[in-house]
Amino acid sequence: MKPAGILVASVAAVLSFSPLAHASEPRALGAADYEAVDPLNLLVIDTTKGRIWVEMTPDVAPLHVERMRLLAREGFFNNVKWHRVIDGFMAQTGDPTGTGEGGSTHDDLKAEFTFRRGPDTAFVPVAAPGGYPVGFHNSLPVTSQPDRFFARTDDQKVTAWGVYCPGMAGMAREDNPDSANSQFFLMRDYYPTLERRYTIWGRVIAGQEVVNSLNAGALPSGQVENPDLMVTVQVAADIPAANRPEVRRAKPESAAFRASVEAVKQARGADFSVCDVPVPVQVIEPAGA
């Protein structure tokens, strides 16, 4: 089996991007500007460096989200290494052998590089470079064909895809587009050349500093000599309610969030990217925790 991974030939050309590094401070949001994230769509990754929360997007990549839930519930990811970590790029894991050549006993997955967006799909555009809107589907930064294409398609939908901003959760694979299995990666930087080539199944909404702190490899391959571990990986819905933090994410459609976006756009000018926009999140620990 070939190592599952993603191309790294142009790592040196990666832009130094952080959703917070270039943005002005977000406008204050009130309680009504947040919504609770469905615990069934939250993956809780406890690592040797701290906790990472990933909001999964089943309507964008249903097969991959189903696989992530299944493997988490099987305990497959527990004590698995972050075996390949590259500064300015990403952190990869999900191989129980720690070599990059392993996977699960389940069948490989069909690629879900894009998804179909309909008029009823939650999508809040924030800009339209080249006439193609970019914005947010929940916490996910997305590029889409324009709405005027709805009338041109049999299903009255258009093609959309995730933007590989820092924090995006993608699926590693071999050369075959339909070879993703269990290995995945979390972005540490902005990498647009991955778009429409590697399935995006979610985004880190809390704990990006943990992703950025994972031990990186010293060689260009990114193989880590002293890797951190995923100690436990759980679907939040499986944590007993009395012990489960509530995770609330800003509503992209709220007036306060839109005002925050406009402030970032003014600050960045022609250099604006959807990756510059922070999506505020509240993690509310249960009483007595």
CSV table of N, CA, C and O in Angstrom, one decimal, residues 55-151:
chain,number,residue,atom,x,y,z
A,55,GLU,N,-15.7,20.7,13.8
A,55,GLU,CA,-17.1,20.7,13.4
A,55,GLU,C,-17.1,20.0,12.0
A,55,GLU,O,-16.5,20.4,11.1
A,56,MET,N,-17.8,18.8,12.0
A,56,MET,CA,-17.9,18.0,10.8
A,56,MET,C,-19.1,18.5,9.9
A,56,MET,O,-20.0,19.1,10.5
A,57,THR,N,-19.0,18.3,8.6
A,57,THR,CA,-20.0,18.8,7.7
A,57,THR,C,-20.6,17.7,6.9
A,57,THR,O,-20.1,17.5,5.7
A,58,PRO,N,-21.6,17.0,7.4
A,58,PRO,CA,-22.1,15.8,6.7
A,58,PRO,C,-22.8,16.1,5.4
A,58,PRO,O,-22.8,15.3,4.5
A,59,ASP,N,-23.3,17.3,5.2
A,59,ASP,CA,-23.9,17.7,3.9
A,59,ASP,C,-22.9,18.0,2.9
A,59,ASP,O,-23.2,18.0,1.7
A,60,VAL,N,-21.6,18.2,3.2
A,60,VAL,CA,-20.5,18.5,2.3
A,60,VAL,C,-19.8,17.2,1.9
A,60,VAL,O,-19.5,17.0,0.8
A,61,ALA,N,-19.6,16.3,2.9
A,61,ALA,CA,-18.9,15.1,2.7
A,61,ALA,C,-19.5,14.0,3.5
A,61,ALA,O,-18.9,13.5,4.5
A,62,PRO,N,-20.7,13.5,3.2
A,62,PRO,CA,-21.4,12.5,4.0
A,62,PRO,C,-20.7,11.2,4.2
A,62,PRO,O,-20.7,10.7,5.4
A,63,LEU,N,-20.0,10.7,3.2
A,63,LEU,CA,-19.3,9.4,3.4
A,63,LEU,C,-18.1,9.6,4.3
A,63,LEU,O,-17.9,8.7,5.2
A,64,HIS,N,-17.4,10.7,4.2
A,64,HIS,CA,-16.2,10.9,5.1
A,64,HIS,C,-16.6,11.2,6.5
A,64,HIS,O,-15.9,10.7,7.4
A,65,VAL,N,-17.6,11.9,6.7
A,65,VAL,CA,-18.1,12.2,8.1
A,65,VAL,C,-18.6,10.9,8.7
A,65,VAL,O,-18.3,10.6,9.9
A,66,GLU,N,-19.3,10.1,8.0
A,66,GLU,CA,-19.8,8.8,8.5
A,66,GLU,C,-18.6,8.0,8.9
A,66,GLU,O,-18.6,7.3,9.9
A,67,ARG,N,-17.5,8.0,8.1
A,67,ARG,CA,-16.3,7.2,8.4
A,67,ARG,C,-15.6,7.7,9.7
A,67,ARG,O,-15.2,6.9,10.5
A,68,MET,N,-15.5,9.0,9.8
A,68,MET,CA,-14.9,9.6,11.0
A,68,MET,C,-15.7,9.2,12.2
A,68,MET,O,-15.1,8.8,13.3
A,69,ARG,N,-17.0,9.3,12.2
A,69,ARG,CA,-17.8,8.9,13.3
A,69,ARG,C,-17.6,7.4,13.7
A,69,ARG,O,-17.4,7.0,14.8
A,70,LEU,N,-17.6,6.6,12.6
A,70,LEU,CA,-17.5,5.1,12.8
A,70,LEU,C,-16.1,4.8,13.5
A,70,LEU,O,-16.1,4.0,14.5
A,71,LEU,N,-15.0,5.4,12.9
A,71,LEU,CA,-13.7,5.0,13.5
A,71,LEU,C,-13.5,5.6,14.9
A,71,LEU,O,-12.9,4.9,15.7
A,72,ALA,N,-14.1,6.8,15.1
A,72,ALA,CA,-14.0,7.3,16.5
A,72,ALA,C,-14.7,6.4,17.5
A,72,ALA,O,-14.2,6.1,18.6
A,73,ARG,N,-15.9,5.9,17.1
A,73,ARG,CA,-16.7,5.1,18.0
A,73,ARG,C,-16.1,3.7,18.1
A,73,ARG,O,-16.3,3.0,19.1
A,74,GLU,N,-15.3,3.2,17.2
A,74,GLU,CA,-14.6,2.0,17.3
A,74,GLU,C,-13.3,2.1,18.2
A,74,GLU,O,-12.7,1.1,18.5
A,75,GLY,N,-12.9,3.3,18.5
A,75,GLY,CA,-11.7,3.6,19.3
A,75,GLY,C,-10.5,3.4,18.4
A,75,GLY,O,-9.3,3.4,18.9
A,76,PHE,N,-10.7,3.5,17.1
A,76,PHE,CA,-9.6,3.2,16.1
A,76,PHE,C,-8.5,4.3,16.2
A,76,PHE,O,-7.3,4.0,16.1
A,77,PHE,N,-8.9,5.5,16.5
A,77,PHE,CA,-7.9,6.6,16.5
A,77,PHE,C,-7.1,6.8,17.9
A,77,PHE,O,-6.2,7.5,17.9
A,78,ASN,N,-7.6,6.1,18.9
A,78,ASN,CA,-7.0,6.3,20.2
A,78,ASN,C,-5.5,5.8,20.2
A,78,ASN,O,-5.2,4.8,19.7
A,79,ASN,N,-4.7,6.7,20.7
A,79,ASN,CA,-3.2,6.5,20.8
A,79,ASN,C,-2.5,6.3,19.5
A,79,ASN,O,-1.5,5.7,19.4
A,80,VAL,N,-3.1,6.9,18.5
A,80,VAL,CA,-2.5,7.0,17.1
A,80,VAL,C,-1.6,8.2,17.0
A,80,VAL,O,-2.0,9.3,17.5
A,81,LYS,N,-0.5,8.1,16.3
A,81,LYS,CA,0.5,9.2,16.2
A,81,LYS,C,0.1,10.2,15.2
A,81,LYS,O,-0.6,9.9,14.2
A,82,TRP,N,0.5,11.4,15.4
A,82,TRP,CA,0.6,12.5,14.4
A,82,TRP,C,1.9,12.2,13.7
A,82,TRP,O,2.9,12.8,14.0
A,83,HIS,N,1.9,11.3,12.7
A,83,HIS,CA,3.1,10.8,12.1
A,83,HIS,C,3.8,11.7,11.1
A,83,HIS,O,5.0,11.6,10.8
A,84,ARG,N,3.0,12.6,10.5
A,84,ARG,CA,3.6,13.5,9.5
A,84,ARG,C,3.1,14.9,9.7
A,84,ARG,O,1.9,15.2,9.5
A,85,VAL,N,4.0,15.8,10.1
A,85,VAL,CA,3.6,17.2,10.5
A,85,VAL,C,4.6,18.1,9.8
A,85,VAL,O,5.8,18.0,10.0
A,86,ILE,N,4.1,19.1,9.0
A,86,ILE,CA,5.0,20.0,8.3
A,86,ILE,C,4.6,21.4,8.7
A,86,ILE,O,3.5,21.8,8.5
A,87,ASP,N,5.6,22.1,9.2
A,87,ASP,CA,5.4,23.5,9.5
A,87,ASP,C,5.0,24.3,8.3
A,87,ASP,O,5.5,24.1,7.1
A,88,GLY,N,4.0,25.2,8.4
A,88,GLY,CA,3.5,26.0,7.3
A,88,GLY,C,2.6,25.2,6.4
A,88,GLY,O,2.3,25.6,5.3
A,89,PHE,N,2.2,24.0,6.8
A,89,PHE,CA,1.4,23.1,5.9
A,89,PHE,C,0.3,22.4,6.7
A,89,PHE,O,-0.8,23.0,6.8
A,90,MET,N,0.5,21.2,7.3
A,90,MET,CA,-0.5,20.5,7.9
A,90,MET,C,0.0,19.5,8.9
A,90,MET,O,1.3,19.2,8.9
A,91,ALA,N,-0.9,18.8,9.6
A,91,ALA,CA,-0.5,17.7,10.5
A,91,ALA,C,-1.4,16.5,10.2
A,91,ALA,O,-2.6,16.6,10.1
A,92,GLN,N,-0.7,15.4,9.9
A,92,GLN,CA,-1.4,14.2,9.4
A,92,GLN,C,-1.4,13.1,10.5
A,92,GLN,O,-0.4,12.9,11.1
A,93,THR,N,-2.5,12.3,10.5
A,93,THR,CA,-2.6,11.2,11.5
A,93,THR,C,-3.6,10.2,10.9
A,93,THR,O,-4.0,10.2,9.7
A,94,GLY,N,-4.0,9.3,11.8
A,94,GLY,CA,-5.0,8.3,11.4
A,94,GLY,C,-4.5,7.0,10.9
A,94,GLY,O,-5.3,6.1,10.4
A,95,ASP,N,-3.2,6.7,11.0
A,95,ASP,CA,-2.6,5.5,10.6
A,95,ASP,C,-2.1,4.7,11.9
A,95,ASP,O,-1.2,5.2,12.5
A,96,PRO,N,-2.7,3.6,12.2
A,96,PRO,CA,-2.3,2.9,13.5
A,96,PRO,C,-0.9,2.4,13.4
A,96,PRO,O,-0.3,2.1,14.5
A,97,THR,N,-0.3,2.2,12.2
A,97,THR,CA,1.1,1.8,12.1
A,97,THR,C,2.1,2.9,12.3
A,97,THR,O,3.3,2.6,12.6
A,98,GLY,N,1.6,4.1,12.2
A,98,GLY,CA,2.5,5.3,12.4
A,98,GLY,C,3.5,5.5,11.3
A,98,GLY,O,4.4,6.3,11.4
A,99,THR,N,3.3,4.8,10.1
A,99,THR,CA,4.2,4.9,9.0
A,99,THR,C,3.7,5.7,7.8
A,99,THR,O,4.4,6.0,6.9
A,100,GLY,N,2.4,5.9,7.8
A,100,GLY,CA,1.8,6.5,6.7
A,100,GLY,C,1.3,5.5,5.6
A,100,GLY,O,0.7,5.9,4.6
A,101,GLU,N,1.4,4.3,5.9
A,101,GLU,CA,1.0,3.2,5.0
A,101,GLU,C,-0.1,2.4,5.5
A,101,GLU,O,-0.6,1.4,4.8
A,102,GLY,N,-0.7,2.7,6.6
A,102,GLY,CA,-1.7,1.9,7.2
A,102,GLY,C,-3.1,2.5,7.0
A,102,GLY,O,-3.2,3.7,6.6
A,103,GLY,N,-4.1,1.7,7.4
A,103,GLY,CA,-5.5,2.2,7.3
A,103,GLY,C,-6.4,1.3,8.1
A,103,GLY,O,-5.9,0.5,8.9
A,104,SER,N,-7.7,1.5,7.9
A,104,SER,CA,-8.6,0.6,8.6
A,104,SER,C,-9.0,-0.6,7.8
A,104,SER,O,-8.6,-0.7,6.7
A,105,THR,N,-9.8,-1.5,8.4
A,105,THR,CA,-10.3,-2.6,7.6
A,105,THR,C,-11.5,-2.3,6.8
A,105,THR,O,-12.0,-3.2,6.1
A,106,HIS,N,-12.0,-1.1,6.8
A,106,HIS,CA,-13.2,-0.7,6.0
A,106,HIS,C,-12.7,-0.4,4.6
A,106,HIS,O,-11.6,0.0,4.4
A,107,ASP,N,-13.7,-0.4,3.7
A,107,ASP,CA,-13.4,-0.1,2.3
A,107,ASP,C,-13.0,1.3,2.1
A,107,ASP,O,-13.3,2.2,2.9
A,108,ASP,N,-12.2,1.6,1.1
A,108,ASP,CA,-11.8,3.0,0.8
A,108,ASP,C,-13.1,3.8,0.4
A,108,ASP,O,-14.1,3.2,0.0
A,109,LEU,N,-12.9,5.1,0.4
A,109,LEU,CA,-14.1,5.9,0.2
A,109,LEU,C,-14.0,6.6,-1.2
A,109,LEU,O,-13.0,7.0,-1.7
A,110,LYS,N,-15.2,6.8,-1.7
A,110,LYS,CA,-15.3,7.6,-3.0
A,110,LYS,C,-15.0,9.1,-2.7
A,110,LYS,O,-15.5,9.6,-1.7
A,111,ALA,N,-14.3,9.7,-3.5
A,111,ALA,CA,-13.9,11.1,-3.3
A,111,ALA,C,-15.2,12.0,-3.2
A,111,ALA,O,-16.2,11.8,-3.9
A,112,GLU,N,-15.1,13.0,-2.3
A,112,GLU,CA,-16.1,14.0,-2.2
A,112,GLU,C,-15.4,15.4,-2.2
A,112,GLU,O,-15.5,16.2,-1.3
A,113,PHE,N,-14.8,15.7,-3.4
A,113,PHE,CA,-14.0,16.9,-3.5
A,113,PHE,C,-14.9,18.2,-3.6
A,113,PHE,O,-14.4,19.3,-3.2
A,114,THR,N,-16.1,18.0,-4.1
A,114,THR,CA,-17.0,19.1,-4.2
A,114,THR,C,-18.4,18.7,-3.7
A,114,THR,O,-18.6,17.5,-3.4
A,115,PHE,N,-19.3,19.6,-3.5
A,115,PHE,CA,-20.7,19.2,-3.2
A,115,PHE,C,-21.7,20.1,-3.9
A,115,PHE,O,-21.3,21.1,-4.6
A,116,ARG,N,-22.9,19.7,-3.9
A,116,ARG,CA,-23.9,20.4,-4.6
A,116,ARG,C,-24.7,21.4,-3.7
A,116,ARG,O,-25.2,20.9,-2.6
A,117,ARG,N,-24.7,22.7,-4.0
A,117,ARG,CA,-25.3,23.7,-3.2
A,117,ARG,C,-26.6,24.1,-3.8
A,117,ARG,O,-26.6,24.5,-5.0
A,118,GLY,N,-27.7,24.0,-3.1
A,118,GLY,CA,-29.0,24.4,-3.6
A,118,GLY,C,-29.4,25.7,-2.9
A,118,GLY,O,-28.8,26.3,-2.0
A,119,PRO,N,-30.6,26.3,-3.4
A,119,PRO,CA,-31.0,27.6,-2.8
A,119,PRO,C,-31.3,27.5,-1.3
A,119,PRO,O,-31.2,28.5,-0.6
A,120,ASP,N,-31.6,26.3,-0.8
A,120,ASP,CA,-31.9,26.1,0.6
A,120,ASP,C,-30.6,25.7,1.4
A,120,ASP,O,-30.7,25.5,2.7
A,121,THR,N,-29.5,25.6,0.8
A,121,THR,CA,-28.2,25.3,1.5
A,121,THR,C,-27.8,26.5,2.3
A,121,THR,O,-27.7,27.6,1.7
A,122,ALA,N,-27.4,26.3,3.6
A,122,ALA,CA,-26.9,27.4,4.3
A,122,ALA,C,-25.6,27.9,3.7
A,122,ALA,O,-24.6,27.2,3.7
A,123,PHE,N,-25.6,29.2,3.3
A,123,PHE,CA,-24.4,29.7,2.7
A,123,PHE,C,-24.5,31.2,2.8
A,123,PHE,O,-25.5,31.9,2.3
A,124,VAL,N,-23.5,31.9,3.4
A,124,VAL,CA,-23.4,33.3,3.6
A,124,VAL,C,-22.2,33.8,2.8
A,124,VAL,O,-21.1,33.7,3.3
A,125,PRO,N,-22.4,34.4,1.6
A,125,PRO,CA,-21.3,34.9,0.9
A,125,PRO,C,-20.7,36.2,1.5
A,125,PRO,O,-21.5,37.0,2.1
A,126,VAL,N,-19.4,36.4,1.4
A,126,VAL,CA,-18.8,37.6,2.0
A,126,VAL,C,-18.0,38.3,0.9
A,126,VAL,O,-17.6,39.5,1.2
A,127,ALA,N,-17.7,37.7,-0.2
A,127,ALA,CA,-17.0,38.4,-1.3
A,127,ALA,C,-17.3,37.6,-2.6
A,127,ALA,O,-17.9,36.4,-2.5
A,128,ALA,N,-17.0,38.1,-3.7
A,128,ALA,CA,-17.2,37.4,-5.0
A,128,ALA,C,-16.1,37.7,-6.0
A,128,ALA,O,-16.3,38.3,-7.0
A,129,PRO,N,-14.8,37.3,-5.7
A,129,PRO,CA,-13.8,37.5,-6.6
A,129,PRO,C,-14.0,36.8,-7.9
A,129,PRO,O,-14.3,35.6,-7.9
A,130,GLY,N,-13.9,37.5,-9.0
A,130,GLY,CA,-14.1,36.8,-10.3
A,130,GLY,C,-15.5,36.4,-10.6
A,130,GLY,O,-15.8,35.6,-11.5
A,131,GLY,N,-16.4,36.9,-9.8
A,131,GLY,CA,-17.8,36.6,-9.9
A,131,GLY,C,-18.3,35.3,-9.2
A,131,GLY,O,-19.4,34.9,-9.2
A,132,TYR,N,-17.3,34.6,-8.6
A,132,TYR,CA,-17.6,33.4,-7.9
A,132,TYR,C,-17.7,33.7,-6.4
A,132,TYR,O,-16.7,34.1,-5.8
A,133,PRO,N,-18.9,33.5,-5.7
A,133,PRO,CA,-19.0,33.9,-4.3
A,133,PRO,C,-18.1,33.0,-3.4
A,133,PRO,O,-18.1,31.8,-3.6
A,134,VAL,N,-17.5,33.6,-2.4
A,134,VAL,CA,-16.9,32.9,-1.3
A,134,VAL,C,-17.6,33.3,0.0
A,134,VAL,O,-18.0,34.5,0.1
A,135,GLY,N,-17.7,32.4,0.9
A,135,GLY,CA,-18.4,32.7,2.2
A,135,GLY,C,-18.3,31.5,3.1
A,135,GLY,O,-17.4,30.7,3.1
A,136,PHE,N,-19.4,31.4,3.9
A,136,PHE,CA,-19.4,30.4,5.0
A,136,PHE,C,-20.6,29.5,4.9
A,136,PHE,O,-21.7,30.0,4.7
A,137,HIS,N,-20.3,28.2,5.0
A,137,HIS,CA,-21.4,27.2,5.2
A,137,HIS,C,-21.1,26.7,6.7
A,137,HIS,O,-20.2,26.0,6.9
A,138,ASN,N,-21.9,27.2,7.6
A,138,ASN,CA,-21.6,27.0,9.0
A,138,ASN,C,-20.2,27.6,9.3
A,138,ASN,O,-20.0,28.8,9.0
A,139,SER,N,-19.3,26.8,9.8
A,139,SER,CA,-17.9,27.4,10.0
A,139,SER,C,-17.0,27.2,8.8
A,139,SER,O,-15.9,27.6,8.8
A,140,LEU,N,-17.5,26.5,7.8
A,140,LEU,CA,-16.7,26.1,6.7
A,140,LEU,C,-16.6,27.2,5.6
A,140,LEU,O,-17.6,27.7,5.1
A,141,PRO,N,-15.3,27.7,5.4
A,141,PRO,CA,-15.2,28.6,4.3
A,141,PRO,C,-15.3,27.9,2.9
A,141,PRO,O,-14.8,26.8,2.7
A,142,VAL,N,-16.1,28.5,2.0
A,142,VAL,CA,-16.6,27.8,0.8
A,142,VAL,C,-16.5,28.7,-0.4
A,142,VAL,O,-16.8,29.9,-0.3
A,143,THR,N,-16.1,28.2,-1.5
A,143,THR,CA,-16.3,28.9,-2.8
A,143,THR,C,-17.4,28.2,-3.6
A,143,THR,O,-17.5,26.9,-3.5
A,144,SER,N,-18.2,28.9,-4.3
A,144,SER,CA,-19.3,28.3,-5.0
A,144,SER,C,-19.5,29.0,-6.4
A,144,SER,O,-19.1,30.1,-6.6
A,145,GLN,N,-20.1,28.2,-7.3
A,145,GLN,CA,-20.6,28.8,-8.5
A,145,GLN,C,-21.7,29.8,-8.1
A,145,GLN,O,-22.4,29.6,-7.1
A,146,PRO,N,-21.9,30.8,-8.9
A,146,PRO,CA,-22.9,31.8,-8.6
A,146,PRO,C,-24.3,31.3,-8.7
A,146,PRO,O,-24.6,30.3,-9.4
A,147,ASP,N,-25.2,32.0,-8.0
A,147,ASP,CA,-26.6,31.6,-7.9
A,147,ASP,C,-27.3,31.5,-9.3
A,147,ASP,O,-28.2,30.8,-9.5
A,148,ARG,N,-26.8,32.4,-10.2
A,148,ARG,CA,-27.5,32.4,-11.5
A,148,ARG,C,-27.4,31.1,-12.3
A,148,ARG,O,-28.1,30.9,-13.3
A,149,PHE,N,-26.5,30.2,-11.8
A,149,PHE,CA,-26.3,28.9,-12.5
A,149,PHE,C,-27.4,27.9,-12.0
A,149,PHE,O,-27.5,26.9,-12.6
A,150,PHE,N,-28.2,28.3,-11.0
A,150,PHE,CA,-29.2,27.3,-10.5
A,150,PHE,C,-30.1,26.9,-11.7
A,150,PHE,O,-30.5,25.8,-11.8
A,151,ALA,N,-30.5,27.9,-12.5
A,151,ALA,CA,-31.5,27.6,-13.5
A,151,ALA,C,-30.9,26.8,-14.7
A,151,ALA,O,-31.7,26.3,-15.5
